[in-house]
Every structure is written in C-alpha cells, then in structure tokens.
XYZ file of C-alpha atoms in Angstrom:
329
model
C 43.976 170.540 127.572
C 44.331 169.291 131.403
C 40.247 168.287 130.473
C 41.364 165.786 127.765
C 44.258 164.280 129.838
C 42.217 163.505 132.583
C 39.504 161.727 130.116
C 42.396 160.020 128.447
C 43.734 158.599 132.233
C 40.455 157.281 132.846
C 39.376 155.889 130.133
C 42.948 153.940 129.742
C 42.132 153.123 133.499
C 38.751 151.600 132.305
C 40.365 149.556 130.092
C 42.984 147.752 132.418
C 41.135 147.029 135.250
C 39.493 144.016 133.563
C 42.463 142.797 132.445
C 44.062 142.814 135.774
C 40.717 141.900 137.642
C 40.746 138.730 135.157
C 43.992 137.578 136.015
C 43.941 137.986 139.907
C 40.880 135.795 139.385
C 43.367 133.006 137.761
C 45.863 130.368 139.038
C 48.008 128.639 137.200
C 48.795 125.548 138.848
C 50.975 123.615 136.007
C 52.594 124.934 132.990
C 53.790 122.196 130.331
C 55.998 122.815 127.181
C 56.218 120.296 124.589
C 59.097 120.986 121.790
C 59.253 119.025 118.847
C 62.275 120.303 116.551
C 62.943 119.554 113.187
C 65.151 120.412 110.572
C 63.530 123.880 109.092
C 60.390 124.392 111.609
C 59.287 123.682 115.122
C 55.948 122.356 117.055
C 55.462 123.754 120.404
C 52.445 122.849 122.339
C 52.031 124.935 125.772
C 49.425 122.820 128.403
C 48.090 125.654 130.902
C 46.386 124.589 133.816
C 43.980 126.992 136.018
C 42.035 126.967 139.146
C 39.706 129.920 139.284
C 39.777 131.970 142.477
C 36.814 133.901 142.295
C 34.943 135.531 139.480
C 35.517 138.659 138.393
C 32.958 141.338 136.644
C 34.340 140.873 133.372
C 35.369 137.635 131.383
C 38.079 135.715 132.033
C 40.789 136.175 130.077
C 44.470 135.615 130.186
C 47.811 136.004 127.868
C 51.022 134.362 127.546
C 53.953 135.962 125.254
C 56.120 133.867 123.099
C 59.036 134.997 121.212
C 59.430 135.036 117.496
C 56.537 135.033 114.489
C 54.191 132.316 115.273
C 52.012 130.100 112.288
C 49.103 127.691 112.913
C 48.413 128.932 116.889
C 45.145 127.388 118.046
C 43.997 127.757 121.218
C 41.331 125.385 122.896
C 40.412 123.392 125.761
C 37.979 120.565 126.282
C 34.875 121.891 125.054
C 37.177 123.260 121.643
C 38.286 126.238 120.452
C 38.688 129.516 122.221
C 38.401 132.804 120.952
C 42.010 134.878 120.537
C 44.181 137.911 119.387
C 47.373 137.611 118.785
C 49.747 140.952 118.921
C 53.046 141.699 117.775
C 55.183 143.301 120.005
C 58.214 145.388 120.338
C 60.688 143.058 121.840
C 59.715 140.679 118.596
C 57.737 138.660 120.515
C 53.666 137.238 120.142
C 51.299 138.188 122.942
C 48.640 135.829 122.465
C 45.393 137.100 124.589
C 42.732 133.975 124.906
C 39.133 133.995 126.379
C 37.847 131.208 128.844
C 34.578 130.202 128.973
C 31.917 132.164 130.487
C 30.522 129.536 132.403
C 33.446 129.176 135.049
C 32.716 129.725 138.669
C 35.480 130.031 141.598
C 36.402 126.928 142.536
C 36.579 125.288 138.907
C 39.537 123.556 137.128
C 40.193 123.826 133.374
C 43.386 123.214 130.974
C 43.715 125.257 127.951
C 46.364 124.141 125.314
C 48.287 126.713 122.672
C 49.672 125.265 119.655
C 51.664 127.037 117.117
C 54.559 126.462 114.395
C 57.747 128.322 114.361
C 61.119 128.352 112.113
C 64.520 127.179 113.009
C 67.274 129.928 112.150
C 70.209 128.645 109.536
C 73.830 129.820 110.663
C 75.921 127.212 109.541
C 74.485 125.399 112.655
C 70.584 125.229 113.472
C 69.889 127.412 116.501
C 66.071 127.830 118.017
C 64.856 129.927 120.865
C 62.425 128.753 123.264
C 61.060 131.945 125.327
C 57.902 132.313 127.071
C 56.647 134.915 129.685
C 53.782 134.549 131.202
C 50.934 137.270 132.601
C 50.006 134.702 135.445
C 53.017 133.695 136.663
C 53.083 129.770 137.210
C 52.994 127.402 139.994
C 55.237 125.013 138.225
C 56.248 124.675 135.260
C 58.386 122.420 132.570
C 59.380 122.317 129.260
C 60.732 119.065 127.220
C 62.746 119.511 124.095
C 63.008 116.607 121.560
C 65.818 116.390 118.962
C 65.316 113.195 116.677
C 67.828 110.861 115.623
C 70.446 112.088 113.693
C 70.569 115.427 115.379
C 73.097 116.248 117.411
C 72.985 118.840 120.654
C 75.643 121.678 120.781
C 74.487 123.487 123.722
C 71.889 125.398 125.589
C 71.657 128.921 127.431
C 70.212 127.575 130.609
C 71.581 123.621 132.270
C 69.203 120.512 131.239
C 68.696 117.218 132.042
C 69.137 114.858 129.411
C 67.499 111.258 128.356
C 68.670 109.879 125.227
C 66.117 106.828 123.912
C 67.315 103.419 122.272
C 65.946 104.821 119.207
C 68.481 108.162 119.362
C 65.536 110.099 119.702
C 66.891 112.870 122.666
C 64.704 114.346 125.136
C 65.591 118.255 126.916
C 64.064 119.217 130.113
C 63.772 121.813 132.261
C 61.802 122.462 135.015
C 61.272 124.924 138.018
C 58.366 126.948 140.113
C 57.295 131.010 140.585
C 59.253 131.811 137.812
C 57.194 134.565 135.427
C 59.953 133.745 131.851
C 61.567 131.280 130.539
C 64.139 131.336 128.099
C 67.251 129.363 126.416
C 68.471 128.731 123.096
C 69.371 125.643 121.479
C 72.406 125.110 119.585
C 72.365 121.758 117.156
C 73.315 120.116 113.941
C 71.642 117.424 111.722
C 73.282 114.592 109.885
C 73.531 114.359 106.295
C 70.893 111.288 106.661
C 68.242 113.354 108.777
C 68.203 116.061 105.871
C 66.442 114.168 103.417
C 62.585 113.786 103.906
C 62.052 110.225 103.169
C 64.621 107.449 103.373
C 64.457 104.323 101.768
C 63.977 101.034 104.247
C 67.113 99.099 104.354
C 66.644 95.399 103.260
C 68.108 94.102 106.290
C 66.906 90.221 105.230
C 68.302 90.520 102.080
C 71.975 91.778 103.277
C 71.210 89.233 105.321
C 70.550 86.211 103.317
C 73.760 87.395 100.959
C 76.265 87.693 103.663
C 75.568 84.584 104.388
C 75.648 82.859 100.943
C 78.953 84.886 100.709
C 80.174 83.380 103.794
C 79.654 80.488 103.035
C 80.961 80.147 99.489
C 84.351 81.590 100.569
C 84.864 78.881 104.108
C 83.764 76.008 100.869
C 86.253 77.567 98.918
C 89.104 77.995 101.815
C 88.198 74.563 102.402
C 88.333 73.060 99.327
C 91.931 74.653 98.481
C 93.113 73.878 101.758
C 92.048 70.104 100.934
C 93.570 69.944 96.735
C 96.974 71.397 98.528
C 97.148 68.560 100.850
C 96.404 66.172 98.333
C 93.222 64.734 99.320
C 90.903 66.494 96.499
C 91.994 66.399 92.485
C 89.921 68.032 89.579
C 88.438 65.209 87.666
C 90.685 65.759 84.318
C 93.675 65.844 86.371
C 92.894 62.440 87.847
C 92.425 61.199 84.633
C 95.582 62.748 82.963
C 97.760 61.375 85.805
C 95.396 57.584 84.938
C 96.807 58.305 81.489
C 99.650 56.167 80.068
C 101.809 58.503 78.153
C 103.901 57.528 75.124
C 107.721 57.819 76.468
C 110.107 57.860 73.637
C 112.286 54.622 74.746
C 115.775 56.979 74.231
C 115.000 59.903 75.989
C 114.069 58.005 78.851
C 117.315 55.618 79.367
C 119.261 58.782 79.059
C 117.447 60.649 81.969
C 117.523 57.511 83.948
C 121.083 57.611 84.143
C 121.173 60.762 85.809
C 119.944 58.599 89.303
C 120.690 55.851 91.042
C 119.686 52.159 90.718
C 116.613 52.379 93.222
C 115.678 56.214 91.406
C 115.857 55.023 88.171
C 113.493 52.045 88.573
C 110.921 53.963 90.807
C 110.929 57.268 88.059
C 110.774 54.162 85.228
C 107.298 52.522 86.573
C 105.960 56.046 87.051
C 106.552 57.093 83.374
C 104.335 53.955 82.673
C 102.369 54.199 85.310
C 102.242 57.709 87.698
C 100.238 57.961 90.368
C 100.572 54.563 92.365
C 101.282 53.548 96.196
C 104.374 52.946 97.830
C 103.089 49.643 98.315
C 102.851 49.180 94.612
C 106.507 50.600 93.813
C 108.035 48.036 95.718
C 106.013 45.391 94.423
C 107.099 46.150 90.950
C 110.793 47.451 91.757
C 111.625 45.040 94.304
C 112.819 47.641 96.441
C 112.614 46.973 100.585
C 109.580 49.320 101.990
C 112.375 50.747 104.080
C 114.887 51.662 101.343
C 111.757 52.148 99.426
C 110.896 55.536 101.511
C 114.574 56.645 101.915
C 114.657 56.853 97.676
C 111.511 58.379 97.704
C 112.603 61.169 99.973
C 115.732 62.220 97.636
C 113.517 61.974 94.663
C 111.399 64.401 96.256
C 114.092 66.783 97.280
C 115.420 66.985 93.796
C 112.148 67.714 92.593
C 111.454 64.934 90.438
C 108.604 62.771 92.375
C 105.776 64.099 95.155
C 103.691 61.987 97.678
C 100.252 62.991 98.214
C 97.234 61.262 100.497
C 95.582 58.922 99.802
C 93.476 57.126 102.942
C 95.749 55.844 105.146
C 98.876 55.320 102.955
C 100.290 58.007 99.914
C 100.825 57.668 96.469
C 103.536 59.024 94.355
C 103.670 61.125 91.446
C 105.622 62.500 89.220
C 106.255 66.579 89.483
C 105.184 68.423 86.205
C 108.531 68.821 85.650
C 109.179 64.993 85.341
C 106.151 64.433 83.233
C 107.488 66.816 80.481
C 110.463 64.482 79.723
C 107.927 62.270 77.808
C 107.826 65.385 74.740
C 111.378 66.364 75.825
C-alpha cells in the first residue's frame, strides 16, 4: 500500500512540474479587460501580454480563471487560434488552460487575446460580476466597463473612475499592478427605451419642418386678430354689409332719435343711411363743428350706440350691432 502511494506522489509530481516550469518561464507585462454589457449577455475580451524568460523543457502554456459559465471563448494571437481546455471548477468559476506557440525563444514578445460571452443575472435590477485570477500574476493590469446609453450605474464592489461620452455611452475603469485577482460586481438598470432591440429613427426634419409651419400659422393668426380688434383688418362680407344701405322703416327711426340729443340724433341718422364713414364726413353732412363733432361722438360711444375704428390716419364711425338692429326693430 505505502508502494502505490509513493507511485501516486510521483507521478502527480510529474505532472506539475511542467505546468509550473511553463509559467516561471512567462511574464506578463500588461493585462487588458474590455467589458461590453448589454441588457441579457456580456462581451469580455482579456488582451494578455508576455515576455518569455527562458524556455522551459515542456511547452509553454499558461491559464487564467474567470468566474461564471463562459460561451463563444476563443483564444488566439497573431498567427490565429490557439489550442485550449477549458475546466469547470469548484468555486463556479472557468479555468481556461491555452498553449503558445512552440516556436518562442527567451527573449520574445507575444499578445494572446481570450474572448468569451457571458449572461447578466435578473433581480429586479441587472447585476454582472467581473472576476478574474490569474496563474501569472500581472505586471499591470486594467479593466474598462462600458454601459450604453440608457443604462444607468447603481454601484460597484471595488471604487472606479468614471467617463461619461456625449453620446451617454459610460465608460468603468479600473486599474492597478502585482495584483494575482480581480473582482467587483456591477449593479445597473436599463431604461424602458434601451429594452427594445431596434428603435425606430426619429424624423427630426419632419418635426422640424411642422413646428415650424405651426409656428408660424399661430404668430399669422395672433396677428391677424390682434389687427381685426383694432380695427385695421375686416372680413370682406362684413365690409360690404356695413357698404350696404339698409331699408330703415321712416317711424321706428324718428322715435329712437328722440331718445338723444340734437348733435346724436343727426350723427346716428346719416349712419342708418350711410354707416361706416369719417368724422370728416359726419360733419360735412351734419354741420356739426369737428370739435363738438368728437365730444358727441364720445357719449355715443359710451352708451353703446356708435364705435370708431382706424382707418389710415383718421377713424371712421360705425354703428354697434346693437344700433344696426333698430332697422328690423
């Protein structure tokens, strides 16, 4: 029995003394994280650079461990892919073991890249863990984070520094040296508009083009209220039904005329005839002083009967609506 431990020691021995051999032949000079988060799955990309020390007996090989279950990993460098193995572990993380290429000698330089897919976990808010450890502990290393627009950052485990772009787009970084794991978790929420896949463009020119229209058809109309108030602007058929000489029924009009005075009963007497002329015109065909002419024309107005509007430099006078009904009265 003591036989077949001491063959089981050794051969296990074998077996790690590559491993390790391999990775005190390694230097990582640079490690560089790239997150890209969306709403129900992640993109990391993981940028390792090496210098090689020396060459050992065996290949070169090294591993990195990333928590949670990994889809799509490729590893490769700048000649293509490289050959891997990816094993669960206990701690529910991914070790994923990669071979360089043979032809490396000490002294060389070469970047290897691992890509892989993840999922985003669903707890009313989105939460994702980044969480690396690597065999060959780092020089330097960083890791950058984006959250697109519309997302919005709750928190993190470990302190960031944070860059927000014109677009919204936000950018998470982290960075440090000699340190063999990293690890935070990300707390964040997405709008309602960044959980639809595809959002129609807005037509900005056409908002555009109709605001405007809009804008200007209600200043026109402002205006052109603002101008028939003060006079200066009539509808065409009301011009021509103030132009119009009504009938007045000869009776009816001596009795209202006795309700005012000399001067008011002459002035409201040529309107019935004829509405809608000049003071100028009044006193030609009352014979009423210009002076007295504006003093009767002001207690006219005031009882409602008569109303001066613009017209050019000098006003004409009408009669109210409620004068010209005395015509059917």
């Amino acid at each position: 029995m003591q036989r077949v431990l001491t063959i089981l020691i050794f051969l296990i021995f074998l077996l790690a003394v590559p491993t390790v051999a391999a990775q005190e032949s390694l230097v990582i000079s640079e490690s560089d994280s790239y997150v890209i988060i969306a709403q129900n799955s992640v993109h990391e990309k993981i940028i390792l650079k090496y210098v090689v020390s020396q060459i050992p007996d065996y290949s070169l090989t090294d591993s990195i461990y990333v928590y949670g279950s990994l889809s799509n990993v490729e590893v490769y460098d700048s000649r293509g892919r490289l050959s891997k193995t990816l094993t669960p572990m206990e701690d529910n993380s991914t070790r994923i073991m990669f071979y360089l290429r043979p032809t490396l000698v000490a002294g060389d330089r070469c970047t290897v890249t691992v890509e892989f897919d993840k999922a985003t976990e669903n707890s009313g808010n989105y939460t994702y863990r980044i969480d690396y450890r690597w065999s060959v502990v780092p020089v330097s290393y960083k890791v950058v984070a984006k959250l697109p627009q519309g997302y919005t950052l709750l928190g993190s485990t470990e302190n960031y520094v944070l860059h927000t772009e014109e677009s919204g787009d936000m950018y998470l970084r982290w960075f440090g040296t000699w340190r063999s794991r990293f690890r935070t978790i990300l707390a964040f929420s997405v709008g309602a508009q960044s959980q639809e896949e595809e959002k129609a463009p807005i037509p900005y020119l056409p908002l555009l083009a109709v605001s405007v229209a809009s804008l200007i058809a209600i200043v026109g109309l402002w205006k052109f209220r603002a101008l028939r108030k003060a006079g200066e602007v009539r509808p065409p058929e009301k011009l021509k039904a103030l132009q119009k000489k009504p009938e007045v029924p000869k009776e009816e009009v001596k009795r209202i005329l006795r309700m005012f005075t000399d001067n008011e009963g002459r002035i409201v007497e040529e309107l019935l005839k004829k509405n809608n002329l000049t003071q100028t015109e009044l006193c030609g065909k009352t014979d009423i002083p210009k002076a007295t002419m504006s003093r009767v024309l002001q207690s006219l107005e005031h009882k409602g009967v008569v109303k001066r509007v613009g017209y050019g430099i000098s006003k004409k006078v009408i009669l109210t609506k409620w004068a010209k009904r005395w015509k059917t009265e």
